[in-house]
PDB file of C-alpha atoms in Angstrom:
ATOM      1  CA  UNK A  35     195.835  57.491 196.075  1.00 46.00           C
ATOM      2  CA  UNK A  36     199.288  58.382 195.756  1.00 52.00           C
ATOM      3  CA  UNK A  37     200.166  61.498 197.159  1.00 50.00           C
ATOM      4  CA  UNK A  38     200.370  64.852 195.779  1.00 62.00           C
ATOM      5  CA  UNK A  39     197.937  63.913 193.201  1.00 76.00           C
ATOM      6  CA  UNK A  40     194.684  65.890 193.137  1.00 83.00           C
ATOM      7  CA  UNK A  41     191.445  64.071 192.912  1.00 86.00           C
ATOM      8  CA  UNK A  42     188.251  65.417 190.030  1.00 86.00           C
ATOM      9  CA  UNK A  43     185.953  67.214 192.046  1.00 89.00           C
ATOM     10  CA  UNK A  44     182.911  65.499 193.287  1.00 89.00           C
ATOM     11  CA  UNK A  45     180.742  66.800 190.971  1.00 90.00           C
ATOM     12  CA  UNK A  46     182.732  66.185 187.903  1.00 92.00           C
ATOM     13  CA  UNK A  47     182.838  62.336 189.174  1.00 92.00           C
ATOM     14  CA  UNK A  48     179.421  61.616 189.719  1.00 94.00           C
ATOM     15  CA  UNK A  49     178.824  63.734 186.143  1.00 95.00           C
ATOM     16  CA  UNK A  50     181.699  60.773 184.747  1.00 94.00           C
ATOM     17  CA  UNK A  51     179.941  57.867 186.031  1.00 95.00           C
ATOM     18  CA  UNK A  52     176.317  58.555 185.536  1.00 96.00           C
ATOM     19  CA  UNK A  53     177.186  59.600 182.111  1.00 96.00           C
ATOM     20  CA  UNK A  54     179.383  56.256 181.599  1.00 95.00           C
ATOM     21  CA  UNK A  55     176.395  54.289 183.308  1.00 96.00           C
ATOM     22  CA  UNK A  56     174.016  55.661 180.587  1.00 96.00           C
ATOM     23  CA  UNK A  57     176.513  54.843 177.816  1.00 95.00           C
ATOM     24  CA  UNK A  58     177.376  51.906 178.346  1.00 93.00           C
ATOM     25  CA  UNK A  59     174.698  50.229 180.186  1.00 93.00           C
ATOM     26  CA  UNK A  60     171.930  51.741 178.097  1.00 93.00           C
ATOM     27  CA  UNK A  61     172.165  53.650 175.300  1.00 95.00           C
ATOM     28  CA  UNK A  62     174.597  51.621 173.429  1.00 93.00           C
ATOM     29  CA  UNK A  63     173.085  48.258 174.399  1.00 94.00           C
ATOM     30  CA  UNK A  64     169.528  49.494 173.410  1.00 95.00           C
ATOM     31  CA  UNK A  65     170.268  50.696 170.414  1.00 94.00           C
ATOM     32  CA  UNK A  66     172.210  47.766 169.326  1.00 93.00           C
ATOM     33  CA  UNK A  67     169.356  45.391 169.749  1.00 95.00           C
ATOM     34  CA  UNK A  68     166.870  48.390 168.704  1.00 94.00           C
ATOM     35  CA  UNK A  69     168.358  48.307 165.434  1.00 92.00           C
ATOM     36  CA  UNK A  70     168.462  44.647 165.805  1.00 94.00           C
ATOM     37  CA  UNK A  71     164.307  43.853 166.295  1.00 94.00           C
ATOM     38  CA  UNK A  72     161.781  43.714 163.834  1.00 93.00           C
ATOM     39  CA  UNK A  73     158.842  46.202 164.211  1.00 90.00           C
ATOM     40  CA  UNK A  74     156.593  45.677 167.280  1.00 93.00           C
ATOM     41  CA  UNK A  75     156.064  47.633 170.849  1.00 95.00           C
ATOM     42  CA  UNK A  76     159.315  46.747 172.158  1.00 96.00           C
ATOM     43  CA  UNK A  77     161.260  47.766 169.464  1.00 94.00           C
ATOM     44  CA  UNK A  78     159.435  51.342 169.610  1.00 92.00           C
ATOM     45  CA  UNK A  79     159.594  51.228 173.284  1.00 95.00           C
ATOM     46  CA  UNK A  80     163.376  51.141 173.206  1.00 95.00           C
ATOM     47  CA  UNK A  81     163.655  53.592 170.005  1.00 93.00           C
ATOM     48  CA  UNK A  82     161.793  56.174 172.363  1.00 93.00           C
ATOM     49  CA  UNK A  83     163.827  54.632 175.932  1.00 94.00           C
ATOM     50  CA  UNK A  84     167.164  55.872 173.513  1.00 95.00           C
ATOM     51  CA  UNK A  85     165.926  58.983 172.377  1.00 93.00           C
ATOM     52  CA  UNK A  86     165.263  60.109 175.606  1.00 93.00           C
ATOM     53  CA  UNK A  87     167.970  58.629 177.583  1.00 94.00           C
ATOM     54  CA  UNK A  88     170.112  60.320 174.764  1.00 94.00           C
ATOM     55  CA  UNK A  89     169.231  63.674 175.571  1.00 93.00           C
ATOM     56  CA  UNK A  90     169.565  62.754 179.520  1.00 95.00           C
ATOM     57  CA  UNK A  91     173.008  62.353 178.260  1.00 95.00           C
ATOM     58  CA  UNK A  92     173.719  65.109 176.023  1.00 95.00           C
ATOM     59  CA  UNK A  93     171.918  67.764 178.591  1.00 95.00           C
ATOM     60  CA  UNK A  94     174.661  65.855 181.237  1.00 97.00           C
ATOM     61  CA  UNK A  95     177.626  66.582 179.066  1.00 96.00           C
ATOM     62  CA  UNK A  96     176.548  70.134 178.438  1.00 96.00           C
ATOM     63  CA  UNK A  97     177.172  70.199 182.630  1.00 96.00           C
ATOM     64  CA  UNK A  98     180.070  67.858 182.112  1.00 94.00           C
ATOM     65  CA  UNK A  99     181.700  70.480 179.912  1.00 94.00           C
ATOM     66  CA  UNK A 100     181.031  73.280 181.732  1.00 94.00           C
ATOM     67  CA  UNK A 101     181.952  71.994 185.129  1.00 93.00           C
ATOM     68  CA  UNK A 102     185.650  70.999 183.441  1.00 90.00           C
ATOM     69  CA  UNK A 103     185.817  74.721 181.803  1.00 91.00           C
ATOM     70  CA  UNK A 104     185.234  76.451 185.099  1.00 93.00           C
ATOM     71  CA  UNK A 105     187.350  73.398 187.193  1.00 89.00           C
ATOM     72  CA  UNK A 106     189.242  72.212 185.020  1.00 86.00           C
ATOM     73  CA  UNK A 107     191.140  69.213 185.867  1.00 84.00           C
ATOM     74  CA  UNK A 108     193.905  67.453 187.791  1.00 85.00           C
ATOM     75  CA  UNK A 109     197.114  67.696 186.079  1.00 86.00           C
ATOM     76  CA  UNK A 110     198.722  64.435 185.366  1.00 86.00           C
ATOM     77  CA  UNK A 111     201.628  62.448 186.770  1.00 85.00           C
ATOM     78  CA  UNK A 112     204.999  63.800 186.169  1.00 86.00           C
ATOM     79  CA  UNK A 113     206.032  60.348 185.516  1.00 86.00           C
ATOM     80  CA  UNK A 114     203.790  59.967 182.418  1.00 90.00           C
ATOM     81  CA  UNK A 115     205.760  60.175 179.384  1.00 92.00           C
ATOM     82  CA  UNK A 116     204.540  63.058 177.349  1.00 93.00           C
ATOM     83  CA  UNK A 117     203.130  60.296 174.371  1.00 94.00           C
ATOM     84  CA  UNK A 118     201.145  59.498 177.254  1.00 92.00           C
ATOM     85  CA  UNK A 119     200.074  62.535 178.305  1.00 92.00           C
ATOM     86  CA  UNK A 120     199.080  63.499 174.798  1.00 94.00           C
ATOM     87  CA  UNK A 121     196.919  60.550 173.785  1.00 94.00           C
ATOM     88  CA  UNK A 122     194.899  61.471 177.355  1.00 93.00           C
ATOM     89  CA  UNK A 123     194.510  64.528 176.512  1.00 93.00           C
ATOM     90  CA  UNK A 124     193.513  63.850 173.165  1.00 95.00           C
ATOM     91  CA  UNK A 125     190.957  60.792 174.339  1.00 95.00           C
ATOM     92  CA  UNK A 126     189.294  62.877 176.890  1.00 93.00           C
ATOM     93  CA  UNK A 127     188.439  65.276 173.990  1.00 94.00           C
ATOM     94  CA  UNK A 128     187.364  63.036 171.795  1.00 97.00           C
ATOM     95  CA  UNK A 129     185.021  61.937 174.278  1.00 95.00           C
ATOM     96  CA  UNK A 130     183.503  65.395 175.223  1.00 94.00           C
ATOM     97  CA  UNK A 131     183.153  65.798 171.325  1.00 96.00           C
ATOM     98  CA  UNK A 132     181.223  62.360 170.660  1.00 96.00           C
ATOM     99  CA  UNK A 133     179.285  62.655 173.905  1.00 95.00           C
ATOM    100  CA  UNK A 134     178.020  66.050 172.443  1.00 96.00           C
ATOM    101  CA  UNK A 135     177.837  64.906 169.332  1.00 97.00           C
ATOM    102  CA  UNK A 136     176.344  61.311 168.780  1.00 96.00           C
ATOM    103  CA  UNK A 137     172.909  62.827 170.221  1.00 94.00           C
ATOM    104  CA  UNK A 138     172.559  65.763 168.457  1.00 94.00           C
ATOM    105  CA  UNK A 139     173.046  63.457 165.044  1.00 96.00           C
ATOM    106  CA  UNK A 140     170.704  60.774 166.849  1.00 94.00           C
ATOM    107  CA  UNK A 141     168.481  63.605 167.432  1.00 92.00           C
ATOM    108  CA  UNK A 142     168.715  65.568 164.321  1.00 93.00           C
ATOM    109  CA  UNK A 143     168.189  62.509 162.258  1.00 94.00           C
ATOM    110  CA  UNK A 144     164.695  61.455 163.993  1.00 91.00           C
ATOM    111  CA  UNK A 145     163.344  64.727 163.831  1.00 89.00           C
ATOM    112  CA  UNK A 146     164.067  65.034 159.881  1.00 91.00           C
ATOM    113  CA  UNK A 147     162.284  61.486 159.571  1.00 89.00           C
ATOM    114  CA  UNK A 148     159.825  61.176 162.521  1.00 85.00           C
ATOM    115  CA  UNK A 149     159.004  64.190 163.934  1.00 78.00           C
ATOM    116  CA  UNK A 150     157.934  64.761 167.098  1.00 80.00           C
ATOM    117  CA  UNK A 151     160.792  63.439 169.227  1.00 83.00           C
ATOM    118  CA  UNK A 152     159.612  63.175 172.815  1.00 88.00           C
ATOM    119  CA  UNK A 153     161.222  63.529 176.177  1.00 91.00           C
ATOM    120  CA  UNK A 154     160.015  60.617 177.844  1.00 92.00           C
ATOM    121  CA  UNK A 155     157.081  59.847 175.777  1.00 91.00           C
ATOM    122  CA  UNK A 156     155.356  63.561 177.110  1.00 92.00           C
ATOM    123  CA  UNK A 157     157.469  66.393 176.389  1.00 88.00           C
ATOM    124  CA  UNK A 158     158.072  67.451 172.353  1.00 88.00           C
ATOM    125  CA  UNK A 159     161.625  68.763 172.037  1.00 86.00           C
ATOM    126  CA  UNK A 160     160.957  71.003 168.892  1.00 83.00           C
ATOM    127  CA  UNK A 161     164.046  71.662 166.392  1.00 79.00           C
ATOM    128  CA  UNK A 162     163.123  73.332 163.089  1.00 80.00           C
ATOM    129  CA  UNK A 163     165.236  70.904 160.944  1.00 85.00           C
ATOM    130  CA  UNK A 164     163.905  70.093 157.131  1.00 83.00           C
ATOM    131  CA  UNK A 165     164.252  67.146 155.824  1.00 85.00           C
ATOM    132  CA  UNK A 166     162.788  63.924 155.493  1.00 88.00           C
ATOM    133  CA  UNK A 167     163.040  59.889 154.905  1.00 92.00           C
ATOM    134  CA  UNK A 168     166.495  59.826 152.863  1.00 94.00           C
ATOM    135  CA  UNK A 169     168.339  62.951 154.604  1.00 94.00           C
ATOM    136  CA  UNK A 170     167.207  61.366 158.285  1.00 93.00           C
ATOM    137  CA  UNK A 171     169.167  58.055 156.814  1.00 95.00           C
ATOM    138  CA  UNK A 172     172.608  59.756 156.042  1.00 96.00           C
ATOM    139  CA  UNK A 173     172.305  61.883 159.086  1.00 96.00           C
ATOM    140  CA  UNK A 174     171.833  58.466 161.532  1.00 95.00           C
ATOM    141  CA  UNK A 175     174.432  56.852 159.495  1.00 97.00           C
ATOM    142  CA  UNK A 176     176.496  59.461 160.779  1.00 98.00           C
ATOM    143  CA  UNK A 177     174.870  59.034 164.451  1.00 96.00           C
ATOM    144  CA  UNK A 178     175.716  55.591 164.281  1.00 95.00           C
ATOM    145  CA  UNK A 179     179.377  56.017 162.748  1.00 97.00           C
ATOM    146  CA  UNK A 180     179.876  58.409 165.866  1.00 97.00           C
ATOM    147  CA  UNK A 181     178.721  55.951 168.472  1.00 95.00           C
ATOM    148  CA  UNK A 182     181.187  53.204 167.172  1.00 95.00           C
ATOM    149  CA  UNK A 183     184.090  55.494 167.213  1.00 97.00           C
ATOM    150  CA  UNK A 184     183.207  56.827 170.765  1.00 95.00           C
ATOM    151  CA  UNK A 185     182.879  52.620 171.527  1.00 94.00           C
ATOM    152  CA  UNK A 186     186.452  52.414 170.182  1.00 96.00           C
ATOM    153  CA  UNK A 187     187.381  55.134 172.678  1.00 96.00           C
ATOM    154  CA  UNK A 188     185.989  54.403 175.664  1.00 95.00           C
ATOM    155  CA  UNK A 189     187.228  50.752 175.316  1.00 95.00           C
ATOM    156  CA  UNK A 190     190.753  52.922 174.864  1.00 95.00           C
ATOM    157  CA  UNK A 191     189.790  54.658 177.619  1.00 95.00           C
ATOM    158  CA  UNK A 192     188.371  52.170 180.111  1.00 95.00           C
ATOM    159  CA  UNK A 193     192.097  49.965 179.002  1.00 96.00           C
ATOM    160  CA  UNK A 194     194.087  52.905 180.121  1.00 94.00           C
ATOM    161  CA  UNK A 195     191.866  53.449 183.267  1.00 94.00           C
ATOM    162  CA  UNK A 196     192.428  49.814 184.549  1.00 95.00           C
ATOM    163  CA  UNK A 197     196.277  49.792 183.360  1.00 94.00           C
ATOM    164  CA  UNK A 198     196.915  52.994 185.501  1.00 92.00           C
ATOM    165  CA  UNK A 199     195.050  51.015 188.497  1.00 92.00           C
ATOM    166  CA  UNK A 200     196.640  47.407 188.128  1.00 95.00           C
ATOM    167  CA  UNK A 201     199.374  47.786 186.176  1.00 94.00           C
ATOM    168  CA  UNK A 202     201.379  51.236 186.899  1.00 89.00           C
ATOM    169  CA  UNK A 203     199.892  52.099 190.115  1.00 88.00           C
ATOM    170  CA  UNK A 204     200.616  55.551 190.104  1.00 87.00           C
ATOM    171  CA  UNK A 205     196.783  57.012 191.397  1.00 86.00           C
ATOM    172  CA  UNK A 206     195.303  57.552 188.154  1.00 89.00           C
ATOM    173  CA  UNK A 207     192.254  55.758 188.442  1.00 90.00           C
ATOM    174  CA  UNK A 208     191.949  56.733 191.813  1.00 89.00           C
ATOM    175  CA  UNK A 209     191.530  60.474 191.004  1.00 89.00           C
ATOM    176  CA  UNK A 210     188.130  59.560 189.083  1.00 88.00           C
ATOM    177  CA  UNK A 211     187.007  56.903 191.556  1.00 86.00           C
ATOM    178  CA  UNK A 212     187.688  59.122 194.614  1.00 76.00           C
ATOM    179  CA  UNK A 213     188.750  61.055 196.331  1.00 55.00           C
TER     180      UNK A 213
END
């Protein structure tokens, strides 16, 4: 890593990458091909693999956020031109608000429509939300509007990663990766 430039504590990057492991190499291919199945056990088996995995993640970014509130974070390199340093700043939010966000819509949603939702097939997570059938469908559409835009991001996000690491060289990446 260059120097001078402080690394994300170790916490906050094992929070990044198990959250980004869950995200992108679970929830958002499971409920793509979910959504994707006719009915059957599988399809039910990953409707209720998402749920749960979904509020693995949310419960994660609750941490996430607090870690970064009492941390905070490494400020960035005084090289970055301030349009840069913006849009990070502003994609990093974004992020913490869809991460937050997407599964309390998924969440929300199912229990209007299909009520008990289940942590792991055992544990009911109660939320007194009315509803039923044709509010649960606006509220996923929502849920599923949320995930694309954080998909957008993160492919923003993932692009800027692997620029600052190949292209610009400046210890960006490293920060995250470690330490």
């Amino acid at each position: 890593m260059k120097s001078g430039l402080a690394a994300y504590s170790g916490g906050s990057r094992f929070l990044h990458w198990i959250i980004a492991a869950l995200i992108l190499l679970g929830l958002i291919p499971v409920g793509l091909t979910m959504v994707s199945l006719g009915g059957g056990p599988l399809k039910n088996f990953l409707y209720e693999a998402h749920k749960s995995f979904g509020m693995v993640v949310f419960m994660l970014a609750v941490v996430r956020v607090a870690v970064r509130m009492a941390q905070g974070f490494p400020p960035l390199p005084e090289s970055l031109p301030e349009w840069q340093r913006i849009a990070a700043r502003a994609t990093h939010l974004a992020l913490y608000a869809l991460i937050l966000v997407a599964p309390v819509l998924g969440y929300t949603g199912t229990a209007m429509c299909c009520a008990p939702v289940n942590l792991f097939w055992t544990v009911p997570i109660p939320i007194p939300v009315e509803g039923g059938m044709n509010q649960a469908k606006i509220v996923l559409a929502w849920h599923k509007a949320a995930v694309f835009l954080m998909a957008g991001i993160l492919a923003l996000h993932v692009s800027a990663a692997l620029w600052h690491r190949f292209v610009r060289r400046d210890g960006v990446f490293e920060r995250m990766w470690r330490s």
